[in-house]
Tab-separated table of C-alpha atoms and ligand atoms in Angstrom:
chain	number	residue	atom	x	y	z
A	132	MET	CA	2.888	2.074	-19.197
A	133	ARG	CA	0.171	3.953	-17.342
A	134	SER	CA	-3.555	4.238	-17.662
A	135	PRO	CA	-4.432	7.813	-18.627
A	136	VAL	CA	-7.706	7.289	-16.764
A	137	MET	CA	-7.849	6.733	-13.021
A	138	VAL	CA	-10.395	3.959	-12.629
A	139	GLY	CA	-12.629	3.052	-9.713
A	140	ARG	CA	-11.841	5.966	-7.417
A	141	ASP	CA	-14.915	8.175	-7.764
A	142	ALA	CA	-15.948	7.877	-4.120
A	143	ASP	CA	-12.412	8.637	-2.894
A	144	VAL	CA	-12.120	11.636	-5.223
A	145	ARG	CA	-15.430	12.880	-3.813
A	146	ARG	CA	-14.145	12.671	-0.241
A	147	LEU	CA	-11.077	14.718	-1.155
A	148	ARG	CA	-13.264	17.159	-3.040
A	149	GLU	CA	-15.460	17.661	0.002
A	150	ALA	CA	-12.423	18.465	2.144
A	151	ALA	CA	-11.138	20.903	-0.500
A	152	ASP	CA	-14.525	22.631	-0.680
A	153	LEU	CA	-14.584	22.966	3.092
A	154	VAL	CA	-11.162	24.623	2.957
A	155	SER	CA	-12.197	26.919	0.099
A	156	SER	CA	-15.062	28.111	2.229
A	157	GLY	CA	-12.680	29.203	4.970
A	158	GLU	CA	-12.157	26.155	7.203
A	159	SER	CA	-9.240	23.790	7.597
A	160	ALA	CA	-9.169	20.050	6.919
A	161	THR	CA	-6.833	17.071	7.081
A	162	VAL	CA	-7.185	13.967	4.946
A	163	LEU	CA	-5.088	10.883	5.311
A	164	VAL	CA	-4.971	8.625	2.260
A	165	LEU	CA	-4.158	5.162	3.513
A	166	GLY	CA	-3.387	2.055	1.500
A	167	GLU	CA	-1.010	-0.778	0.701
A	168	PRO	CA	1.943	-0.329	-1.682
A	169	GLY	CA	0.940	0.256	-5.286
A	170	ILE	CA	-2.755	0.721	-4.553
A	171	GLY	CA	-2.825	4.246	-6.011
A	172	LYS	CA	-2.224	6.759	-3.204
A	173	THR	CA	0.252	8.822	-5.206
A	174	ARG	CA	-1.954	8.707	-8.273
A	175	LEU	CA	-4.964	9.948	-6.322
A	176	VAL	CA	-3.165	12.871	-4.705
A	177	SER	CA	-1.358	13.777	-7.938
A	178	GLU	CA	-4.693	14.230	-9.619
A	179	LEU	CA	-5.870	16.299	-6.647
A	180	ARG	CA	-2.755	18.492	-6.843
A	181	ALA	CA	-3.235	19.119	-10.561
A	182	GLN	CA	-6.854	20.032	-10.031
A	183	LEU	CA	-6.215	22.357	-7.080
A	184	ARG	CA	-3.451	24.158	-8.964
A	185	GLN	CA	-5.811	24.669	-11.855
A	186	GLU	CA	-8.272	26.232	-9.418
A	187	GLY	CA	-5.647	28.680	-8.203
A	188	TRP	CA	-4.553	26.931	-5.018
A	189	VAL	CA	-0.997	26.956	-3.745
A	190	VAL	CA	0.256	23.396	-3.269
A	191	GLY	CA	3.492	22.524	-1.466
A	192	THR	CA	4.640	18.906	-1.478
A	193	GLY	CA	7.153	16.998	0.646
A	194	HIS	CA	8.044	13.299	0.458
A	195	GLY	CA	9.025	10.908	3.214
A	196	VAL	CA	11.920	8.759	2.009
A	197	GLU	CA	13.131	5.394	3.221
A	198	LEU	CA	16.766	6.039	4.113
A	199	SER	CA	19.039	3.248	5.232
A	200	GLY	CA	21.294	5.479	7.301
A	201	GLY	CA	18.988	7.387	9.618
A	202	GLU	CA	16.914	10.382	8.604
A	203	VAL	CA	17.241	14.011	7.603
A	204	PRO	CA	15.703	16.225	10.315
A	205	PHE	CA	12.904	18.380	8.863
A	206	GLY	CA	13.547	16.768	5.475
A	207	VAL	CA	9.887	16.624	4.452
A	208	LEU	CA	9.157	20.116	5.710
A	209	ALA	CA	12.234	21.561	3.993
A	210	GLU	CA	11.180	20.015	0.702
A	211	THR	CA	7.717	21.494	1.143
A	212	LEU	CA	9.134	24.941	1.820
A	213	ARG	CA	11.411	24.744	-1.227
A	214	ASP	CA	8.370	23.775	-3.281
A	215	LEU	CA	6.485	26.817	-1.968
A	216	VAL	CA	9.462	29.065	-2.743
A	217	ARG	CA	9.533	27.654	-6.277
A	218	GLU	CA	5.843	28.284	-6.732
A	219	LEU	CA	5.460	31.675	-5.053
A	220	GLY	CA	8.924	33.108	-5.424
A	221	VAL	CA	11.348	33.757	-2.596
A	222	ASP	CA	10.172	37.326	-2.030
A	223	GLU	CA	6.579	36.366	-1.367
A	224	VAL	CA	7.584	33.595	1.043
A	225	ARG	CA	9.987	35.894	2.864
A	226	ALA	CA	7.288	38.524	3.149
A	227	ALA	CA	4.808	35.939	4.453
A	228	LEU	CA	7.348	34.801	7.043
A	229	ASP	CA	7.649	38.329	8.264
A	230	GLY	CA	10.089	38.354	11.167
A	231	GLN	CA	10.505	34.591	11.334
A	232	VAL	CA	12.822	34.027	8.394
A	233	THR	CA	15.665	32.953	10.666
A	234	ALA	CA	13.634	30.046	12.077
A	235	LEU	CA	13.246	28.434	8.650
A	236	ALA	CA	16.355	29.717	6.849
A	237	PRO	CA	18.495	26.771	8.003
A	238	LEU	CA	16.048	24.509	6.128
A	239	VAL	CA	15.848	26.650	2.989
A	240	PRO	CA	19.042	28.672	2.489
A	241	ALA	CA	17.401	30.638	-0.350
A	242	LEU	CA	15.221	32.334	2.269
A	243	ALA	CA	18.266	33.846	3.925
A	244	GLY	CA	19.621	35.143	0.636
A	245	GLY	CA	21.129	32.178	-1.202
A	246	ALA	CA	24.462	30.524	-0.461
A	247	ALA	CA	25.581	33.384	1.755
A	248	GLY	CA	22.659	32.649	3.982
A	249	ARG	CA	23.540	28.992	4.522
A	250	GLY	CA	23.585	28.433	8.212
A	251	ALA	CA	22.711	32.050	8.842
A	252	GLY	CA	19.891	31.003	11.103
A	253	GLY	CA	22.119	28.669	13.091
A	254	GLY	CA	20.463	25.495	14.356
A	255	THR	CA	16.819	24.638	14.177
A	256	ASP	CA	14.511	24.725	17.139
A	257	LEU	CA	11.400	22.546	16.877
A	258	ALA	CA	9.079	24.983	18.630
A	259	GLN	CA	10.296	27.887	16.503
A	260	VAL	CA	10.002	25.894	13.314
A	261	ILE	CA	6.451	24.851	14.209
A	262	ASN	CA	5.439	28.437	14.970
A	263	ALA	CA	7.078	29.854	11.871
A	264	THR	CA	5.535	27.163	9.663
A	265	ALA	CA	2.054	27.632	11.098
A	266	ASP	CA	2.328	31.401	10.651
A	267	LEU	CA	3.689	31.007	7.130
A	268	PHE	CA	0.833	28.716	6.111
A	269	GLU	CA	-1.680	31.110	7.618
A	270	ALA	CA	-0.177	34.107	5.837
A	271	ILE	CA	-0.077	32.346	2.459
A	272	ALA	CA	-3.651	31.139	2.924
A	273	THR	CA	-5.006	34.638	3.382
A	274	GLY	CA	-4.341	35.125	-0.328
A	275	ARG	CA	-5.580	31.803	-1.715
A	276	PRO	CA	-6.205	28.340	-0.310
A	277	LEU	CA	-3.121	26.301	0.500
A	278	CYS	CA	-2.600	22.551	0.368
A	279	TRP	CA	0.268	20.876	2.224
A	280	LEU	CA	0.763	17.492	0.628
A	281	ILE	CA	2.908	14.965	2.456
A	282	GLU	CA	3.689	11.866	0.466
A	283	ASP	CA	4.658	8.657	2.288
A	284	LEU	CA	4.165	9.942	5.791
A	285	HIS	CA	5.233	6.519	7.120
A	286	TRP	CA	8.798	7.395	6.060
A	287	ALA	CA	8.727	11.030	7.149
A	288	ASP	CA	11.473	12.169	9.517
A	289	ALA	CA	10.417	12.561	13.135
A	290	SER	CA	10.679	16.358	13.248
A	291	SER	CA	8.545	16.869	10.130
A	292	SER	CA	6.038	14.402	11.606
A	293	ASP	CA	5.951	16.570	14.723
A	294	VAL	CA	5.122	19.630	12.635
A	295	PHE	CA	2.452	17.642	10.816
A	296	ALA	CA	0.999	16.410	14.115
A	297	TYR	CA	0.876	19.954	15.378
A	298	VAL	CA	-0.951	21.163	12.286
A	299	VAL	CA	-3.435	18.275	12.596
A	300	ARG	CA	-4.018	18.630	16.327
A	301	SER	CA	-4.384	22.386	16.246
A	302	SER	CA	-6.705	21.791	13.274
A	303	GLY	CA	-4.459	24.097	11.294
A	304	ALA	CA	-4.997	27.548	9.938
A	305	ALA	CA	-8.097	28.570	8.057
A	306	ARG	CA	-7.953	27.742	4.367
A	307	VAL	CA	-5.240	25.120	4.773
A	308	LEU	CA	-5.818	21.594	3.540
A	309	THR	CA	-3.313	19.011	4.755
A	310	VAL	CA	-3.234	15.769	2.817
A	311	ALA	CA	-0.907	12.908	3.707
A	312	THR	CA	-0.484	9.522	2.079
A	313	SER	CA	0.674	6.544	4.071
A	314	ARG	CA	1.019	2.823	3.959
A	315	PRO	CA	-0.846	1.307	6.900
A	316	THR	CA	2.240	1.210	9.108
A	317	GLY	CA	2.362	4.761	10.367
A	318	ASP	CA	1.238	6.603	13.462
A	319	THR	CA	-2.182	5.076	13.989
A	320	GLU	CA	-2.913	7.279	16.988
A	321	LEU	CA	-2.785	10.375	14.828
A	322	PHE	CA	-5.010	8.739	12.243
A	323	ARG	CA	-7.732	8.445	14.854
A	324	ALA	CA	-7.694	12.169	15.640
A	325	PRO	CA	-11.238	13.492	15.235
A	326	THR	CA	-10.080	16.183	12.816
A	327	VAL	CA	-8.615	13.650	10.385
A	328	ASP	CA	-10.650	12.167	7.578
A	329	VAL	CA	-9.146	8.802	6.648
A	330	VAL	CA	-9.636	7.721	3.045
A	331	GLU	CA	-8.653	4.084	2.794
A	332	LEU	CA	-8.025	2.906	-0.743
A	333	SER	CA	-9.318	-0.579	-1.454
A	334	ARG	CA	-8.254	-2.923	-4.219
A	335	LEU	CA	-9.943	-2.558	-7.569
A	336	GLY	CA	-12.663	-5.030	-8.474
A	337	LEU	CA	-12.092	-7.441	-11.343
A	338	GLY	CA	-14.174	-5.244	-13.666
A	339	GLU	CA	-12.175	-2.154	-12.717
A	340	THR	CA	-8.909	-4.022	-13.198
A	341	ARG	CA	-10.034	-5.059	-16.683
A	342	GLU	CA	-10.869	-1.409	-17.330
A	343	GLN	CA	-7.381	-0.334	-16.226
A	344	LEU	CA	-5.886	-2.930	-18.585
A	345	GLN	CA	-8.000	-1.626	-21.435
A	346	HIS	CA	-6.733	1.885	-20.811
A	347	LEU	CA	-3.143	0.648	-20.983
A	348	GLY	CA	-4.007	0.126	-24.633
A	349	MET	CA	-2.123	-3.093	-25.247
A	350	ASP	CA	-2.913	-5.890	-27.601
A	351	HIS	CA	-2.345	-8.816	-25.243
A	352	PRO	CA	-4.527	-11.826	-26.048
A	353	PRO	CA	-7.705	-11.915	-23.944
A	354	ALA	CA	-6.522	-14.952	-21.964
A	355	ILE	CA	-3.360	-13.103	-20.904
A	356	LEU	CA	-5.330	-10.010	-19.938
A	357	GLU	CA	-7.576	-12.159	-17.802
A	358	ARG	CA	-4.595	-13.835	-16.156
A	359	ILE	CA	-3.063	-10.436	-15.351
A	360	ALA	CA	-6.377	-9.184	-13.971
A	361	VAL	CA	-6.648	-12.179	-11.633
A	362	LEU	CA	-2.991	-12.288	-10.589
A	363	SER	CA	-2.855	-8.561	-9.875
A	364	ASP	CA	-5.487	-8.911	-7.167
A	365	GLY	CA	-6.751	-5.445	-7.990
A	366	VAL	CA	-3.517	-3.645	-7.128
A	367	PRO	CA	-2.989	-1.171	-10.008
A	368	PHE	CA	0.794	-1.311	-9.702
A	369	HIS	CA	0.775	-5.087	-10.153
A	370	VAL	CA	-1.436	-4.712	-13.208
A	371	GLU	CA	1.139	-2.396	-14.790
A	372	GLU	CA	4.131	-4.501	-13.785
A	373	LEU	CA	2.668	-7.734	-15.064
A	374	ALA	CA	1.394	-6.183	-18.279
A	375	ALA	CA	4.801	-4.627	-18.933
A	376	THR	CA	6.505	-8.034	-18.958
A	377	TRP	CA	4.503	-9.251	-21.974
A	378	ASP	CA	6.998	-10.227	-24.701
A	379	GLY	CA	4.527	-11.375	-27.307
A	380	THR	CA	4.302	-14.926	-25.998
A	381	SER	CA	4.051	-14.854	-22.223
A	382	ILE	CA	4.206	-12.685	-19.145
A	383	ASP	CA	7.295	-12.858	-16.976
A	384	THR	CA	6.639	-14.086	-13.465
A	385	ARG	CA	10.110	-13.278	-12.116
A	386	PHE	CA	8.446	-10.164	-10.802
A	387	LEU	CA	6.258	-12.438	-8.674
A	388	ARG	CA	9.246	-14.275	-7.306
A	389	ARG	CA	11.018	-11.053	-6.333
A	390	LEU	CA	7.904	-9.854	-4.608
A	391	ALA	CA	7.506	-13.081	-2.655
A	392	GLY	CA	11.232	-13.233	-1.914
A	393	GLY	CA	10.962	-9.858	-0.222
A	394	ARG	CA	8.110	-10.961	1.986
A	395	THR	CA	9.551	-14.352	2.985
A	396	ALA	CA	13.167	-13.226	3.465
A	397	GLY	CA	12.774	-12.213	7.101
A	398	LEU	CA	10.677	-15.187	8.219
A	399	SER	CA	11.795	-17.824	10.728
A	400	THR	CA	12.175	-21.366	9.363
A	401	PRO	CA	8.727	-22.439	10.633
A	402	GLY	CA	7.307	-19.215	9.208
A	403	ARG	CA	8.743	-19.979	5.785
A	404	GLU	CA	7.480	-23.567	5.987
A	405	LEU	CA	4.005	-22.331	6.879
A	406	ALA	CA	4.063	-20.037	3.842
A	407	GLU	CA	5.094	-22.964	1.626
A	408	ALA	CA	2.448	-25.284	3.012
A	409	ALA	CA	-0.188	-22.564	2.770
A	410	ALA	CA	0.665	-21.891	-0.876
A	411	LEU	CA	-0.744	-25.338	-1.682
A	412	ALA	CA	-3.946	-25.020	0.297
A	413	GLU	CA	-5.610	-21.721	-0.528
A	414	GLY	CA	-9.305	-22.015	0.304
A	415	HIS	CA	-8.884	-24.148	3.379
A	416	LEU	CA	-6.326	-22.370	5.517
A	417	HIS	CA	-8.185	-23.005	8.756
A	418	PRO	CA	-6.127	-22.480	11.915
A	419	ALA	CA	-7.169	-25.993	13.050
A	420	TYR	CA	-5.440	-27.543	10.027
A	421	LEU	CA	-2.390	-25.347	10.472
A	422	ASP	CA	-2.172	-26.456	14.117
A	423	GLN	CA	-2.399	-30.058	12.962
A	424	LEU	CA	0.489	-29.396	10.567
A	425	GLY	CA	2.555	-28.162	13.510
A	426	PHE	CA	2.192	-24.406	13.006
A	427	ASP	CA	1.058	-22.917	16.294
A	428	SER	CA	-0.638	-19.541	16.662
A	429	ASN	CA	2.718	-17.743	17.115
A	430	VAL	CA	3.951	-18.873	13.708
A	431	GLN	CA	0.586	-18.026	12.197
A	432	ARG	CA	0.823	-14.544	13.661
A	433	GLU	CA	4.365	-14.131	12.342
A	434	VAL	CA	3.283	-14.873	8.776
A	435	VAL	CA	0.316	-12.520	9.087
A	436	ALA	CA	2.569	-9.768	10.441
A	437	ALA	CA	4.908	-10.262	7.470
A	438	GLY	CA	2.049	-9.362	5.135
A	439	LEU	CA	1.806	-12.796	3.517
A	440	LEU	CA	-1.446	-14.068	4.975
A	441	GLU	CA	-4.481	-12.277	6.337
A	442	ALA	CA	-7.801	-13.264	7.866
A	443	ASP	CA	-10.486	-13.673	5.224
A	444	PRO	CA	-13.707	-11.647	5.593
A	445	SER	CA	-15.423	-14.466	7.524
A	446	GLY	CA	-12.582	-14.419	10.037
A	447	GLU	CA	-12.613	-18.224	10.073
A	448	GLN	CA	-9.635	-18.867	7.910
A	449	LEU	CA	-6.548	-17.265	6.497
A	450	ARG	CA	-5.814	-16.405	2.905
A	451	PHE	CA	-2.918	-14.958	0.965
A	452	CYS	CA	-2.800	-11.164	0.879
A	453	HIS	CA	-2.075	-11.440	-2.845
A	454	ALA	CA	-2.678	-14.126	-5.417
A	455	LEU	CA	0.768	-13.122	-6.675
A	456	LEU	CA	2.462	-14.101	-3.460
A	457	ARG	CA	0.826	-17.504	-3.321
A	458	GLU	CA	1.725	-18.292	-6.899
A	459	ALA	CA	5.308	-17.151	-6.436
A	460	ILE	CA	5.828	-19.266	-3.339
A	461	GLU	CA	4.263	-22.280	-5.008
A	462	GLN	CA	6.578	-21.865	-8.000
A	463	SER	CA	9.599	-21.770	-5.727
A	464	LEU	CA	8.816	-25.182	-4.166
A	465	LEU	CA	10.992	-28.165	-5.010
A	466	PRO	CA	8.988	-31.154	-6.336
A	467	ALA	CA	9.825	-33.285	-3.296
A	468	ASP	CA	8.640	-30.561	-0.901
A	469	ARG	CA	5.492	-30.055	-2.905
A	470	GLU	CA	4.653	-33.746	-2.690
A	471	ARG	CA	5.441	-33.884	1.018
A	472	TRP	CA	3.199	-30.898	1.816
A	473	HIS	CA	0.344	-32.288	-0.240
A	474	ARG	CA	0.551	-35.562	1.698
A	475	ARG	CA	0.606	-33.745	5.017
A	476	TRP	CA	-2.365	-31.606	3.974
A	477	ALA	CA	-4.303	-34.725	2.970
A	478	GLU	CA	-3.570	-36.313	6.348
A	479	ALA	CA	-4.474	-33.129	8.216
A	480	LEU	CA	-7.778	-32.879	6.376
A	481	GLU	CA	-8.570	-36.515	7.167
A	482	ASP	CA	-7.633	-36.220	10.857
A	483	THR	CA	-8.993	-32.831	11.829
A	484	ALA	CA	-12.446	-31.368	12.106
A	485	ALA	CA	-12.604	-27.870	10.678
A	486	PRO	CA	-15.503	-25.823	9.386
A	487	MET	CA	-15.488	-26.975	5.783
A	488	SER	CA	-18.310	-28.289	3.656
A	489	VAL	CA	-18.275	-32.001	2.825
A	490	ALA	CA	-18.026	-31.223	-0.877
A	491	ALA	CA	-15.126	-28.810	-0.455
A	492	ARG	CA	-13.303	-31.270	1.816
A	493	THR	CA	-13.744	-34.159	-0.617
A	494	THR	CA	-12.486	-32.069	-3.524
A	495	ALA	CA	-9.493	-30.858	-1.532
A	496	LEU	CA	-8.632	-34.406	-0.431
A	497	ALA	CA	-8.807	-35.737	-3.991
A	498	HIS	CA	-6.506	-32.912	-5.084
A	499	HIS	CA	-3.960	-33.290	-2.281
A	500	TRP	CA	-3.709	-37.090	-2.587
A	501	ALA	CA	-3.283	-36.849	-6.357
A	502	ALA	CA	-0.533	-34.251	-6.003
A	503	ALA	CA	1.035	-36.372	-3.252
A	504	ASN	CA	1.386	-39.108	-5.844
A	505	ASN	CA	-1.126	-41.407	-4.170
A	506	PRO	CA	-3.617	-42.206	-6.946
A	507	ALA	CA	-5.445	-44.861	-4.933
A	508	CYS	CA	-6.491	-42.428	-2.207
A	509	ALA	CA	-7.128	-39.703	-4.763
A	510	LEU	CA	-9.478	-41.977	-6.665
A	511	ARG	CA	-11.425	-42.840	-3.530
A	512	TYR	CA	-12.216	-39.154	-2.926
A	513	ALA	CA	-12.674	-38.350	-6.581
A	514	ALA	CA	-15.296	-41.106	-6.785
A	515	ALA	CA	-17.138	-39.564	-3.830
A	516	GLN	CA	-17.287	-36.116	-5.451
B	239	LIG	N1	-7.180	3.920	-10.009
B	239	LIG	C1	-6.176	3.756	-10.883
B	239	LIG	N2	-6.431	3.644	-12.214
B	239	LIG	C2	-5.405	3.471	-13.079
B	239	LIG	N3	-4.110	3.424	-12.724
B	239	LIG	C3	-3.804	3.542	-11.428
B	239	LIG	C4	-4.823	3.706	-10.439
B	239	LIG	N4	-4.226	3.782	-9.234
B	239	LIG	C5	-2.921	3.679	-9.449
B	239	LIG	N5	-2.642	3.527	-10.750
B	239	LIG	C6	-1.302	3.370	-11.308
B	239	LIG	O1	-0.647	2.332	-10.593
B	239	LIG	C7	0.710	2.682	-10.303
B	239	LIG	C8	0.934	2.635	-8.804
B	239	LIG	O2	0.152	3.643	-8.171
B	239	LIG	P1	0.747	4.618	-7.054
B	239	LIG	O3	2.166	4.920	-7.338
B	239	LIG	O4	-0.195	5.743	-6.933
B	239	LIG	O5	0.673	3.671	-5.768
B	239	LIG	P2	1.001	4.058	-4.252
B	239	LIG	O6	-0.171	3.643	-3.439
B	239	LIG	O7	1.421	5.459	-4.166
B	239	LIG	O8	2.211	3.074	-3.921
B	239	LIG	P3	3.415	3.271	-2.875
B	239	LIG	O9	2.896	2.885	-1.514
B	239	LIG	O10	4.448	2.297	-3.358
B	239	LIG	O11	3.846	4.694	-2.955
B	239	LIG	C9	0.920	4.049	-10.899
B	239	LIG	O12	1.557	3.947	-12.148
B	239	LIG	C10	-0.474	4.613	-11.066
B	239	LIG	O13	-0.551	5.522	-12.128
B	240	LIG	MG1	3.156	6.419	-3.579
């Protein structure tokens, strides 16, 4: 289930295109594609790779992988080199390496003559690997432009990251384009290097999300499509996941619960309670109210760091990073807890001054008191609406 059309990324494609054109004309360039999980980093660079290959570029790709037991030194670089060997043939790569085959042979045994060459180069030396790689890229790029694509840089092993940093800082060889994708958790210092163009992928707008759904070519009823569009929050991966759960009658929200479970699992008890309370009060998550509910700024920061809440564009209040997360946490609440939090929200709103319009406050109070099973209070505010 994938949209054959990549929607809403024209400006980002243009930025990549500009970098590629610069490289074609003899310069070097580095682009970092930054964005949250599922936003479309891989999709964007896959389309770039296909296009560059069509134009006669050489593209070598390496992936950072999340390993539970440590990391593979030079893993990303080795994968890139194997990709280049596959594309160009071992003879051309060996010729391009000239006298430096031994520096990279431990990473790619084929370079040293297949199985017999395994270990022929002995250990790896970072400085030698960096030199040999830089020279190799330069030699390949004399023939035709070269793109080094690093996927998921945030998971790249430290030694490959060092090679990448070197290439970026030395602004690389002429006719080499380095493109890396990363979630926003990586080496922020490197991202600020003047030679790096950062392309940050934003969420799709509601119209673009609807367009993506259309391209998935499914016959969901319009109301379901609209619900998916809203719940997905403009993250293309969520659109696909939610749409894929359609069984002819409903969409399956277990996906939402798994997602939320992952984000709340590591929270402290107050952190989890804040998330639960917040799930019932989207639209008025002012820090003053949260303080009143007993969640100090440390707990607030914890929940923000966990990727559950973020500051809204006004900076005055918090909001859920995803509609999905809020809904999932709300669904996981026991009825008694739900009622208790609604009552506490109603009391907090009555007792605390926070920047909220009178109308919004009255509506929120009517809602919280009703859900707290206090119809008398609810009616009082409902009458004032
Ligand atoms: N602009 C888009 N239009 C249509 N589909 C898209 C778009 N962007 C991404 N998708 C689809 O959404 C899914 C997730 O995208 P992708 O794998 O590129 O995300 P990602 O940012 O690389 O995520 P991760 O951080 O997990 O690697 C893919 O199936 C992809 O084809
Ligand atoms: Mg990806």
